[in-house]
Coordinates of C-alpha atoms and ligand atoms in Angstrom, one line a residue:
Chain A
X1 CA 115.9 21.4 -21.0
X2 CA 115.6 20.6 -17.1
X3 CA 112.9 19.2 -15.3
X4 CA 110.4 22.2 -13.3
X5 CA 110.8 21.8 -9.5
X6 CA 107.2 19.7 -8.0
X7 CA 106.0 22.6 -6.3
X8 CA 106.1 24.4 -9.7
X9 CA 103.8 21.8 -11.1
X10 CA 101.5 20.5 -8.1
X11 CA 101.9 22.5 -5.4
X12 CA 97.9 23.9 -5.9
X13 CA 97.5 20.0 -4.5
X14 CA 97.7 19.6 -0.7
X15 CA 97.1 16.0 -0.2
X16 CA 99.1 16.4 3.8
X17 CA 95.5 15.8 5.4
X18 CA 94.4 12.8 3.1
X19 CA 97.6 11.0 3.4
X20 CA 97.3 11.3 7.0
X21 CA 94.1 9.9 6.8
X22 CA 95.0 7.4 4.6
X23 CA 97.6 6.1 7.2
X24 CA 95.6 6.3 10.6
X25 CA 93.1 3.9 8.9
X26 CA 95.3 1.7 7.8
X27 CA 96.6 1.2 11.4
X28 CA 93.3 1.1 12.9
X29 CA 92.8 -2.0 10.3
X30 CA 96.0 -3.7 11.2
X31 CA 95.6 -3.3 15.2
X32 CA 92.0 -4.9 15.2
X33 CA 93.5 -7.4 13.2
X34 CA 96.3 -8.3 15.5
X35 CA 93.8 -8.2 18.0
X36 CA 92.0 -10.9 17.0
X37 CA 94.9 -12.9 16.0
X38 CA 96.6 -13.0 19.1
X39 CA 93.5 -13.9 21.2
X40 CA 93.1 -16.8 18.7
X41 CA 97.6 -17.4 19.6
X42 CA 96.9 -17.5 22.6
X43 CA 94.0 -19.8 22.6
X44 CA 95.4 -22.5 21.2
X45 CA 99.0 -21.5 22.9
X46 CA 97.3 -22.9 25.9
X47 CA 95.8 -25.3 24.9
X48 CA 98.7 -26.5 23.4
X49 CA 100.9 -26.3 26.5
X50 CA 98.4 -28.5 28.6
X51 CA 97.9 -31.2 26.2
X52 CA 102.1 -31.1 26.1
X53 CA 101.7 -31.3 29.8
X54 CA 100.0 -34.5 29.8
X55 CA 102.7 -35.8 27.4
X56 CA 105.6 -35.0 29.6
X57 CA 104.1 -34.8 33.2
X58 CA 101.6 -37.4 33.4
X59 CA 103.3 -40.0 30.1
X60 CA 100.1 -40.1 28.3
X61 CA 101.0 -41.9 25.1
X62 CA 99.0 -40.4 22.3
X63 CA 98.6 -43.9 20.5
X64 CA 97.2 -44.6 23.8
X65 CA 95.0 -41.7 24.0
X66 CA 93.6 -42.4 20.6
X67 CA 92.9 -46.0 21.0
X68 CA 91.5 -46.2 24.5
X69 CA 88.2 -45.5 25.7
X70 CA 87.1 -43.6 28.4
X71 CA 87.1 -44.5 32.0
X72 CA 86.8 -42.8 35.7
X73 CA 90.3 -43.2 36.1
X74 CA 92.3 -40.6 34.4
X75 CA 95.5 -43.0 33.5
X76 CA 93.2 -45.4 31.4
X77 CA 91.0 -43.0 29.6
X78 CA 91.5 -42.3 26.2
X79 CA 89.3 -40.6 23.6
X80 CA 88.6 -43.3 21.0
X81 CA 84.7 -44.1 22.2
X82 CA 83.6 -40.7 22.1
X83 CA 85.6 -40.0 18.7
X84 CA 84.2 -43.1 17.3
X85 CA 80.5 -41.7 18.5
X86 CA 81.4 -38.0 16.6
X87 CA 82.4 -40.0 13.6
X88 CA 78.7 -41.5 13.3
X89 CA 76.9 -38.5 14.5
X90 CA 78.8 -36.3 11.8
X91 CA 78.2 -39.0 8.9
X92 CA 74.6 -39.5 9.8
X93 CA 73.9 -35.9 9.7
X94 CA 75.7 -35.3 6.2
X95 CA 73.7 -38.0 4.7
X96 CA 70.6 -36.4 6.1
X97 CA 71.3 -33.0 5.5
X98 CA 73.2 -32.8 1.8
X99 CA 71.2 -34.0 -0.2
X100 CA 68.0 -32.1 1.1
X101 CA 69.6 -29.1 1.9
X102 CA 71.0 -28.9 -2.1
X103 CA 67.3 -30.1 -3.1
X104 CA 66.2 -27.6 -1.3
X105 CA 68.2 -25.2 -2.4
X106 CA 67.8 -26.0 -6.2
X107 CA 64.3 -25.7 -5.6
X108 CA 64.2 -22.5 -4.1
X109 CA 67.1 -20.9 -6.5
X110 CA 65.6 -22.5 -10.0
X111 CA 62.1 -23.3 -9.7
X112 CA 60.2 -21.7 -6.8
X113 CA 58.3 -18.5 -8.6
X114 CA 58.9 -15.1 -7.1
X115 CA 55.9 -14.8 -4.5
X116 CA 55.9 -13.6 -1.4
X117 CA 55.8 -16.6 0.1
X118 CA 59.0 -17.7 -0.9
X119 CA 60.9 -14.5 -0.3
X120 CA 59.2 -15.1 3.1
X121 CA 60.8 -18.4 3.4
X122 CA 64.2 -17.1 1.7
X123 CA 64.9 -14.4 4.7
X124 CA 63.9 -16.9 7.4
X125 CA 66.6 -18.9 6.5
X126 CA 69.2 -16.7 7.6
X127 CA 67.6 -16.8 10.8
X128 CA 67.0 -20.3 10.8
X129 CA 71.2 -20.6 10.7
X130 CA 71.6 -18.1 13.6
X131 CA 69.2 -19.8 15.8
X132 CA 71.3 -20.8 18.8
X133 CA 72.0 -24.4 18.5
X134 CA 70.8 -25.5 22.0
X135 CA 67.2 -24.7 20.7
X136 CA 67.2 -27.1 18.1
X137 CA 68.5 -29.8 21.2
X138 CA 65.5 -28.7 22.8
X139 CA 63.1 -29.5 20.5
X140 CA 65.0 -32.8 19.5
X141 CA 64.6 -33.7 23.0
X142 CA 61.2 -32.7 23.5
X143 CA 59.5 -34.2 20.3
X144 CA 62.0 -37.6 20.4
X145 CA 63.2 -38.0 23.8
X146 CA 60.6 -36.6 26.1
X147 CA 57.2 -36.1 23.9
X148 CA 55.6 -37.6 21.1
X149 CA 58.2 -40.2 20.6
X150 CA 60.8 -42.3 23.2
X151 CA 63.4 -42.7 20.8
X152 CA 66.0 -43.1 24.0
X153 CA 69.3 -41.5 23.7
X154 CA 70.4 -42.7 21.0
X155 CA 73.1 -41.4 18.4
X156 CA 70.0 -41.2 15.7
X157 CA 68.3 -38.0 17.9
X158 CA 72.2 -36.6 18.3
X159 CA 72.6 -36.4 14.6
X160 CA 68.8 -35.5 13.9
X161 CA 70.1 -32.4 16.4
X162 CA 73.0 -31.7 14.5
X163 CA 71.1 -32.2 11.0
X164 CA 68.9 -29.3 12.4
X165 CA 72.1 -27.1 13.3
X166 CA 73.6 -27.6 9.4
X167 CA 70.4 -27.7 7.3
X168 CA 69.7 -23.9 7.3
X169 CA 73.7 -22.9 6.4
X170 CA 74.1 -25.8 3.9
X171 CA 71.0 -24.6 2.3
X172 CA 72.0 -21.3 2.6
X173 CA 75.5 -21.7 1.0
X174 CA 73.9 -23.6 -1.6
X175 CA 71.8 -21.1 -2.5
X176 CA 74.7 -18.7 -3.0
X177 CA 76.3 -21.3 -4.9
X178 CA 73.8 -21.3 -7.2
X179 CA 73.2 -17.7 -7.7
X180 CA 76.8 -17.4 -8.3
X181 CA 76.1 -19.5 -11.8
X182 CA 75.7 -16.4 -14.1
X183 CA 72.0 -16.2 -15.9
X184 CA 73.9 -16.0 -19.1
X185 CA 75.1 -19.7 -19.0
X186 CA 71.3 -20.9 -17.8
X187 CA 70.2 -19.0 -21.2
X188 CA 72.7 -20.7 -23.2
X189 CA 71.6 -24.1 -22.2
X190 CA 67.8 -22.6 -22.7
X191 CA 68.4 -21.4 -26.1
X192 CA 69.4 -24.6 -27.5
X193 CA 66.8 -26.8 -26.3
X194 CA 67.6 -27.9 -23.2
X195 CA 64.7 -28.5 -20.7
X196 CA 65.0 -26.8 -16.6
X197 CA 66.0 -29.8 -15.5
X198 CA 68.7 -30.8 -18.0
X199 CA 70.2 -27.0 -17.7
X200 CA 70.6 -27.5 -13.9
X201 CA 71.6 -31.2 -13.7
X202 CA 74.4 -30.7 -16.7
X203 CA 75.3 -26.6 -16.2
X204 CA 73.8 -25.4 -13.3
X205 CA 75.1 -27.9 -10.9
X206 CA 78.3 -28.8 -12.1
X207 CA 79.1 -25.0 -11.9
X208 CA 77.9 -24.7 -9.0
X209 CA 79.4 -27.7 -7.5
X210 CA 82.5 -26.2 -5.9
X211 CA 80.7 -23.5 -3.9
X212 CA 78.0 -26.1 -2.6
X213 CA 80.7 -28.6 -1.3
X214 CA 82.9 -25.9 0.4
X215 CA 79.7 -24.6 2.0
X216 CA 78.3 -28.0 3.1
X217 CA 82.1 -28.7 4.5
X218 CA 82.2 -25.5 6.3
X219 CA 78.8 -26.5 7.9
X220 CA 80.0 -29.7 8.9
X221 CA 82.8 -28.6 10.6
X222 CA 80.6 -26.3 12.9
X223 CA 78.5 -29.6 13.6
X224 CA 81.6 -31.2 14.5
X225 CA 82.5 -29.0 17.2
X226 CA 79.0 -28.7 18.5
X227 CA 78.3 -29.5 22.3
X228 CA 74.7 -27.8 23.5
X229 CA 72.6 -29.9 21.3
X230 CA 74.0 -32.9 22.1
X231 CA 73.9 -32.1 25.4
X232 CA 70.4 -31.2 25.6
X233 CA 69.7 -35.1 24.1
X234 CA 71.6 -36.5 26.6
X235 CA 75.0 -37.3 25.0
X236 CA 77.2 -38.6 27.6
X237 CA 81.0 -38.6 28.2
X238 CA 82.3 -41.8 26.9
X239 CA 82.7 -44.2 29.8
X240 CA 83.9 -47.4 28.8
X241 CA 81.7 -47.5 26.0
X242 CA 82.1 -47.4 22.4
X243 CA 79.0 -46.9 19.7
X244 CA 78.2 -49.4 17.4
X245 CA 75.6 -48.1 15.3
X246 CA 72.7 -45.3 15.0
X247 CA 70.9 -47.1 17.6
X248 CA 73.3 -47.0 20.6
X249 CA 73.9 -44.7 23.2
X250 CA 75.0 -41.2 22.3
X251 CA 78.1 -39.7 23.0
X252 CA 80.6 -37.4 21.4
X253 CA 84.2 -36.0 21.4
X254 CA 82.9 -32.1 22.6
X255 CA 80.6 -34.0 25.0
X256 CA 83.4 -36.1 26.3
X257 CA 85.8 -32.9 26.7
X258 CA 82.9 -30.9 28.5
X259 CA 82.9 -33.3 30.9
X260 CA 86.8 -33.9 31.4
X261 CA 87.2 -30.0 31.7
X262 CA 84.8 -29.7 34.5
X263 CA 86.6 -33.1 36.8
X264 CA 88.6 -32.0 39.8
X265 CA 92.0 -34.1 38.6
X266 CA 94.4 -32.1 37.4
X267 CA 94.9 -34.8 34.9
X268 CA 91.5 -35.0 33.7
X269 CA 92.0 -30.9 32.3
X270 CA 95.1 -32.3 30.3
X271 CA 93.1 -35.2 28.7
X272 CA 90.3 -32.3 28.1
X273 CA 93.1 -30.3 26.3
X274 CA 94.4 -33.2 24.3
X275 CA 91.1 -33.8 23.2
X276 CA 90.8 -30.0 21.9
X277 CA 93.7 -30.9 19.8
X278 CA 92.4 -33.7 18.6
X279 CA 89.3 -31.5 17.9
X280 CA 91.1 -28.8 16.3
X281 CA 93.5 -31.1 13.8
X282 CA 89.9 -32.5 12.2
X283 CA 88.9 -28.8 11.7
X284 CA 91.6 -28.0 10.5
X285 CA 91.6 -30.7 7.9
X286 CA 88.0 -29.9 7.0
X287 CA 88.7 -26.4 6.5
X288 CA 91.7 -27.3 4.4
X289 CA 89.7 -29.3 2.2
X290 CA 87.5 -26.8 1.6
X291 CA 89.9 -24.1 1.0
X292 CA 91.5 -26.6 -1.6
X293 CA 88.3 -27.3 -3.4
X294 CA 87.6 -23.5 -3.4
X295 CA 91.1 -22.9 -5.3
X296 CA 91.2 -25.4 -7.3
X297 CA 87.7 -24.9 -8.9
X298 CA 87.0 -21.3 -8.4
X299 CA 87.2 -20.1 -12.3
X300 CA 85.3 -16.8 -13.1
X301 CA 82.5 -17.5 -14.9
X302 CA 80.5 -15.7 -17.7
Chain B
X1 CA 67.1 16.7 -48.7
X2 CA 69.7 15.3 -50.8
X3 CA 68.4 14.0 -54.1
X4 CA 68.6 10.4 -54.1
X5 CA 70.9 10.4 -57.3
X6 CA 72.7 6.5 -58.0
X7 CA 75.9 7.7 -56.6
X8 CA 75.1 9.5 -53.9
X9 CA 75.0 6.4 -51.3
X10 CA 74.6 6.9 -47.4
X11 CA 76.7 3.9 -46.9
X12 CA 78.5 1.7 -49.6
X13 CA 76.9 -1.6 -50.1
X14 CA 79.5 -3.7 -51.8
X15 CA 78.1 -7.0 -53.0
X16 CA 80.0 -10.0 -53.2
X17 CA 79.2 -11.9 -56.1
X18 CA 77.5 -15.0 -53.9
X19 CA 75.6 -12.4 -52.3
X20 CA 74.4 -11.5 -56.1
X21 CA 73.4 -15.1 -56.2
X22 CA 71.3 -14.8 -53.3
X23 CA 70.0 -12.1 -54.1
X24 CA 68.4 -13.4 -57.5
X25 CA 66.7 -16.3 -54.9
X26 CA 63.0 -16.0 -54.8
X27 CA 62.3 -15.3 -50.7
X28 CA 60.8 -17.8 -49.2
X29 CA 59.2 -16.4 -45.9
X30 CA 60.1 -19.1 -43.3
X31 CA 59.6 -16.9 -40.4
X32 CA 56.7 -14.1 -39.9
X33 CA 55.9 -11.8 -37.0
X34 CA 51.9 -10.8 -37.5
X35 CA 50.6 -7.7 -35.4
X36 CA 53.5 -9.0 -33.0
X37 CA 52.9 -6.8 -29.3
X38 CA 55.1 -7.3 -26.4
X39 CA 55.0 -5.9 -22.8
X40 CA 57.2 -5.2 -20.1
X41 CA 54.7 -5.0 -17.7
X42 CA 53.2 -1.9 -18.4
X43 CA 55.7 -0.6 -21.2
X44 CA 55.1 -1.6 -24.6
X45 CA 58.2 -2.8 -26.3
X46 CA 57.4 -4.0 -29.3
X47 CA 54.8 -1.7 -31.0
X48 CA 52.5 -3.5 -33.7
X49 CA 55.3 -5.4 -35.9
X50 CA 54.2 -7.5 -39.2
X51 CA 57.6 -8.5 -41.0
X52 CA 58.2 -11.9 -43.2
X53 CA 61.8 -12.9 -42.9
X54 CA 62.9 -15.1 -45.9
X55 CA 64.9 -18.3 -45.9
X56 CA 68.2 -18.9 -46.3
X57 CA 69.3 -15.1 -46.2
X58 CA 70.9 -12.6 -43.5
X59 CA 68.6 -10.4 -42.3
X60 CA 69.7 -7.7 -40.1
X61 CA 67.8 -5.8 -36.9
X62 CA 69.3 -2.2 -36.5
X63 CA 67.7 0.6 -34.3
X64 CA 68.7 2.8 -31.5
X65 CA 69.3 1.4 -28.2
X66 CA 66.4 0.5 -26.3
X67 CA 64.1 0.2 -29.3
X68 CA 63.8 -3.6 -28.6
X69 CA 65.2 -5.2 -31.3
X70 CA 66.4 -7.9 -28.7
X71 CA 63.3 -8.2 -27.3
X72 CA 61.8 -9.1 -30.8
X73 CA 64.7 -11.5 -31.5
X74 CA 63.6 -13.0 -28.1
X75 CA 60.3 -13.4 -29.0
X76 CA 61.2 -16.0 -32.0
X77 CA 62.7 -18.6 -29.9
X78 CA 60.3 -17.8 -27.0
X79 CA 63.4 -17.1 -24.5
X80 CA 60.7 -14.6 -23.6
X81 CA 58.9 -16.7 -21.2
X82 CA 62.2 -16.9 -19.3
X83 CA 61.3 -13.3 -18.2
X84 CA 58.4 -13.0 -15.8
X85 CA 56.9 -9.5 -16.1
X86 CA 57.4 -10.2 -20.3
X87 CA 53.8 -10.4 -22.1
X88 CA 53.4 -11.1 -26.2
X89 CA 50.5 -10.5 -28.1
X90 CA 49.7 -11.3 -31.5
X91 CA 51.8 -14.3 -33.7
X92 CA 55.2 -15.4 -34.5
X93 CA 54.9 -17.9 -37.3
X94 CA 57.4 -20.3 -38.0
X95 CA 57.1 -22.4 -40.8
X96 CA 53.0 -21.7 -40.8
X97 CA 53.3 -22.4 -37.2
X98 CA 52.2 -19.4 -34.8
X99 CA 55.3 -20.4 -31.9
X100 CA 52.9 -19.1 -29.3
X101 CA 49.9 -21.3 -29.9
X102 CA 49.3 -23.8 -26.8
X103 CA 50.3 -27.2 -28.3
X104 CA 54.5 -25.6 -29.3
X105 CA 56.9 -26.6 -26.8
X106 CA 59.2 -23.9 -26.5
X107 CA 62.1 -26.7 -26.1
X108 CA 61.6 -28.2 -29.1
X109 CA 61.0 -24.6 -31.1
X110 CA 64.3 -23.9 -29.6
X111 CA 65.9 -27.0 -31.3
X112 CA 64.7 -25.3 -34.7
X113 CA 66.0 -21.9 -33.9
X114 CA 69.5 -21.4 -32.5
X115 CA 71.0 -18.4 -30.5
X116 CA 74.0 -16.7 -30.2
X117 CA 74.0 -14.1 -27.4
X118 CA 76.0 -10.8 -27.2
X119 CA 78.4 -11.5 -24.7
X120 CA 80.0 -15.2 -25.2
X121 CA 78.4 -17.3 -22.9
X122 CA 80.4 -20.9 -23.0
X123 CA 79.5 -23.4 -20.7
X124 CA 82.1 -23.9 -18.0
X125 CA 83.3 -27.2 -19.7
X126 CA 85.6 -28.7 -22.3
X127 CA 85.5 -27.0 -25.9
X128 CA 84.3 -30.3 -27.1
X129 CA 81.6 -30.4 -24.4
X130 CA 80.8 -27.0 -25.4
X131 CA 80.1 -28.2 -28.9
X132 CA 78.5 -31.5 -28.2
X133 CA 75.2 -30.1 -25.8
X134 CA 73.2 -29.5 -27.7
X135 CA 73.3 -32.7 -29.2
X136 CA 73.1 -34.4 -26.1
X137 CA 69.9 -32.5 -24.3
X138 CA 68.6 -33.9 -27.4
X139 CA 69.4 -37.4 -27.0
X140 CA 71.4 -38.1 -30.1
X141 CA 75.1 -39.2 -29.6
X142 CA 77.9 -37.1 -30.9
X143 CA 80.7 -38.4 -32.9
X144 CA 83.9 -36.7 -33.1
X145 CA 82.3 -35.9 -36.8
X146 CA 80.0 -33.8 -35.0
X147 CA 82.5 -31.8 -33.3
X148 CA 84.6 -31.2 -36.1
X149 CA 82.1 -30.4 -38.9
X150 CA 80.2 -27.7 -36.1
X151 CA 84.1 -26.3 -35.4
X152 CA 84.5 -25.8 -38.8
X153 CA 81.5 -24.6 -39.6
X154 CA 82.4 -21.5 -36.5
X155 CA 85.4 -21.3 -38.5
X156 CA 87.9 -22.3 -35.2
X157 CA 88.7 -25.6 -35.6
X158 CA 92.0 -25.4 -37.0
X159 CA 92.6 -23.3 -33.5
X160 CA 91.5 -25.5 -31.6
X161 CA 91.9 -29.0 -33.1
X162 CA 94.9 -30.1 -30.6
X163 CA 92.9 -28.8 -27.4
X164 CA 89.4 -29.7 -27.4
X165 CA 89.7 -31.0 -23.7
X166 CA 90.9 -27.5 -22.1
X167 CA 87.9 -25.5 -21.0
X168 CA 86.3 -22.8 -23.0
X169 CA 86.8 -20.2 -20.6
X170 CA 89.9 -20.4 -21.5
X171 CA 89.6 -19.3 -25.2
X172 CA 89.9 -15.5 -26.4
X173 CA 86.6 -13.4 -26.6
X174 CA 86.4 -14.0 -30.4
X175 CA 87.2 -17.6 -30.0
X176 CA 84.7 -18.1 -27.2
X177 CA 81.8 -16.2 -29.0
X178 CA 82.7 -18.9 -32.6
X179 CA 82.4 -21.4 -29.9
X180 CA 78.9 -20.6 -29.1
X181 CA 78.3 -20.2 -32.4
X182 CA 79.5 -23.9 -33.6
X183 CA 77.4 -24.8 -30.3
X184 CA 74.4 -23.2 -31.6
X185 CA 74.9 -24.5 -35.2
X186 CA 76.0 -28.3 -33.8
X187 CA 72.9 -29.5 -33.5
X188 CA 72.1 -28.1 -37.1
X189 CA 68.9 -26.2 -36.5
X190 CA 67.3 -24.2 -39.3
X191 CA 67.5 -20.4 -38.1
X192 CA 70.2 -18.7 -36.4
X193 CA 69.4 -16.0 -34.2
X194 CA 72.5 -13.9 -33.6
X195 CA 72.2 -10.7 -31.1
X196 CA 75.1 -8.3 -32.1
X197 CA 77.7 -11.2 -31.9
X198 CA 80.8 -9.1 -32.6
X199 CA 79.6 -5.6 -30.4
X200 CA 82.4 -7.2 -27.6
X201 CA 84.9 -8.4 -30.2
X202 CA 87.9 -6.5 -32.1
X203 CA 87.4 -5.5 -35.5
X204 CA 89.6 -8.8 -36.8
X205 CA 87.3 -10.9 -34.8
X206 CA 84.6 -9.1 -35.7
X207 CA 85.3 -9.8 -39.5
X208 CA 86.1 -13.4 -38.9
X209 CA 82.8 -13.8 -37.7
X210 CA 81.2 -11.5 -40.6
X211 CA 82.8 -13.7 -42.8
X212 CA 81.4 -17.0 -41.0
X213 CA 78.1 -15.6 -41.3
X214 CA 78.2 -15.3 -44.9
X215 CA 79.1 -19.4 -45.0
X216 CA 76.1 -19.9 -42.7
X217 CA 73.7 -18.2 -44.6
X218 CA 74.1 -21.2 -47.1
X219 CA 72.3 -23.6 -44.8
X220 CA 70.5 -21.5 -42.4
X221 CA 68.3 -18.5 -41.9
X222 CA 70.4 -15.8 -40.4
X223 CA 68.7 -13.0 -38.2
X224 CA 71.1 -10.6 -36.9
X225 CA 71.1 -7.8 -34.6
X226 CA 74.1 -5.1 -34.7
X227 CA 74.3 -1.4 -34.1
X228 CA 76.9 -2.0 -36.7
X229 CA 75.5 0.2 -39.7
X230 CA 78.2 -0.9 -41.9
X231 CA 78.8 -4.5 -40.6
X232 CA 74.5 -4.4 -41.3
X233 CA 75.3 -3.2 -44.5
X234 CA 77.8 -5.5 -45.7
X235 CA 76.6 -8.9 -44.3
X236 CA 73.1 -8.8 -44.7
X237 CA 70.2 -8.7 -47.4
X238 CA 67.6 -7.3 -45.8
X239 CA 67.3 -5.0 -43.4
X240 CA 64.6 -3.7 -40.9
X241 CA 64.8 -0.6 -39.1
X242 CA 63.2 -0.2 -35.8
X243 CA 62.9 3.3 -34.0
X244 CA 62.3 4.2 -30.2
X245 CA 58.6 2.7 -29.1
X246 CA 59.5 -0.5 -30.4
X247 CA 58.1 -0.1 -33.9
X248 CA 59.0 -1.2 -37.0
X249 CA 59.4 1.5 -39.5
X250 CA 60.9 0.1 -42.5
X251 CA 61.8 -3.2 -43.8
X252 CA 63.4 -4.0 -47.3
X253 CA 66.4 -5.3 -49.5
X254 CA 69.6 -3.6 -47.7
X255 CA 70.4 -1.8 -50.2
X256 CA 67.2 -0.1 -50.5
X257 CA 67.5 0.8 -46.9
X258 CA 70.6 2.2 -47.0
X259 CA 70.6 4.1 -50.7
X260 CA 66.9 4.9 -51.2
X261 CA 64.8 4.9 -47.6
X262 CA 61.7 5.5 -47.9
X263 CA 61.0 6.7 -44.4
X264 CA 63.2 10.2 -44.2
X265 CA 63.4 8.9 -40.0
X266 CA 65.4 5.9 -41.1
X267 CA 67.4 8.1 -43.7
X268 CA 68.1 10.3 -40.6
X269 CA 68.7 7.6 -38.2
X270 CA 71.4 6.0 -41.0
X271 CA 73.2 9.2 -41.4
X272 CA 73.3 9.2 -37.7
X273 CA 70.9 12.2 -37.0
X274 CA 69.7 10.4 -34.0
X275 CA 69.7 7.3 -32.7
Ligands
ATP401 N1 63.9 -7.8 -19.4 C1 63.1 -7.1 -19.1 N2 62.2 -6.1 -18.1 C2 62.3 -4.9 -18.2 N3 62.2 -4.3 -19.5 C3 62.8 -4.7 -20.2 C4 63.5 -6.6 -20.3 N4 64.2 -6.2 -21.5 C5 64.1 -4.8 -22.0 N5 63.0 -4.1 -21.3 C6 62.8 -2.9 -21.7 O1 62.2 -3.1 -23.5 C7 62.8 -2.0 -24.0 C8 63.6 -2.6 -25.5 O2 64.7 -3.3 -24.9 P1 65.6 -4.2 -25.8 O3 66.4 -5.0 -24.9 O4 64.7 -5.2 -27.0 O5 66.3 -3.1 -26.5 P2 67.3 -3.1 -28.0 O6 67.0 -2.7 -29.1 O7 68.3 -4.5 -27.6 O8 68.5 -2.2 -27.6 P3 69.7 -2.6 -27.4 O9 70.3 -1.9 -28.3 O10 70.7 -1.6 -26.7 O11 70.4 -3.9 -26.9 C9 63.7 -1.4 -23.4 O12 63.0 0.1 -23.4 C10 63.8 -1.8 -22.2 O13 64.0 -0.9 -21.2
MG402 MG1 69.7 -5.1 -27.5

């Protein structure tokens, strides 16, 4: 018995055109992803090259760069003060937003009745997350520095500005994480005689926590890279100034890089590139932690 | 219509020895519905149902899809409170008390009436934590003994005793369902509601759970929704037949329902003429 030829069996099916469409679309998608990646790679390569010039041409030691504080003299300038400012800002903003953000998400997802008002708030949270961050800086400037209150250009005000930027992002991502917990699990808890709070505390939150943490870390990474709102509340490049607390003058890494990049000496441009590398290293670290949490705890529920 | 001779059974209901003993006990009503109507918005899902469910027996609820079996079951432990559009009219009486009275806390009610769902829904926690959950939310410390007793009660202990700290989600579907049964019986409720507990399982896993129900009924009252006629005939003492529209058409001893139903619509349903 011989196998019948291909044409005899499937001759009536013409897939030539379908396959061609398939190939064309695949190439298109491949091209777009390559373009995006190439642009990113180019940027990073440029920054790395500039930073490398700092180490080779200007002989700036990496340790020296990290441990010394800004100065008008590029030979003595470093990112220490600015780094301390950024860390203070981020820590304060995180403390302010995590509990409020997760609390708001729990209320909206688990408690709030399904009324028109709640749905309006729901929809507008996403809009708030999309408001340009400079606007939040302006609001803080208007309310806390040059308005009803005059707290001055201090770290705390910058942290509040950053908190406003990340709060809607945290709320939205925490709500998504809570929504991903299937109702069957909630019902299982209610059906055994758990109260709503017990259900949230013991079942829903633990199940949603990896998602909430991932979203929070990404939101904080976003805050870490913010420049505009800090400029609006009067952040200055760190020159000989290492902030020691929330009421100290505000300075931040991004703002310092911004300042360096606009000096006329080439050595400052190189310093800016080195600062950017520092910024990126921290960002990369945060993203890696987020990815780790996601892959470590992600498990099919239901 | 077929003549109802004794050997002209629609579906055979072999009766096991212990079931015969069970059937000889007088019926004590533990749960009753009186003139129960349930609406989802404007749509009526349960239509004037009255029923008296005996203690320490297996009562099966059967009927075509969408006839309100799950809705009825959820009325008993007030899980319908969870659904915004659902409105209940009439009484569900548990041991003499209408559970819809204003002074009844549904949380307390559900501690006496446990539930097992159609799709196994273990918590994303360890096997041990799944079993102790009910006791813990009730503020009772759970001992190793409680865990073992519940798992043995659900015929799961032998399979999991050496991995109590692994996630409940890592078990097979049938094991997950038995874990959910263990979870439901651990706080020692009085009634266990089961909504098609075996429909997501293969026949072997299903028959394990059927055997289990046979032993559970020594201690608990079991109300089970099932689509499987043979299953209802095998495991239940009483059978309630709901038909489309949420009407309770007939409620009687299982043997009577399957061998000699009073209502011709029940016979049509059981013989597969519709539904
Ligand atoms: N949450 C709900 N909201 C609105 N209507 C619902 C809801 N749940 C059930 N219903 C309606 O109530 C009626 C009875 O549904 P129910 O789930 O009780 O049927 P069932 O007998 O359990 O069916 P099945 O055998 O398919 O599970 C159906 O018409 C259904 O559309
Ligand atoms: Mg159902």
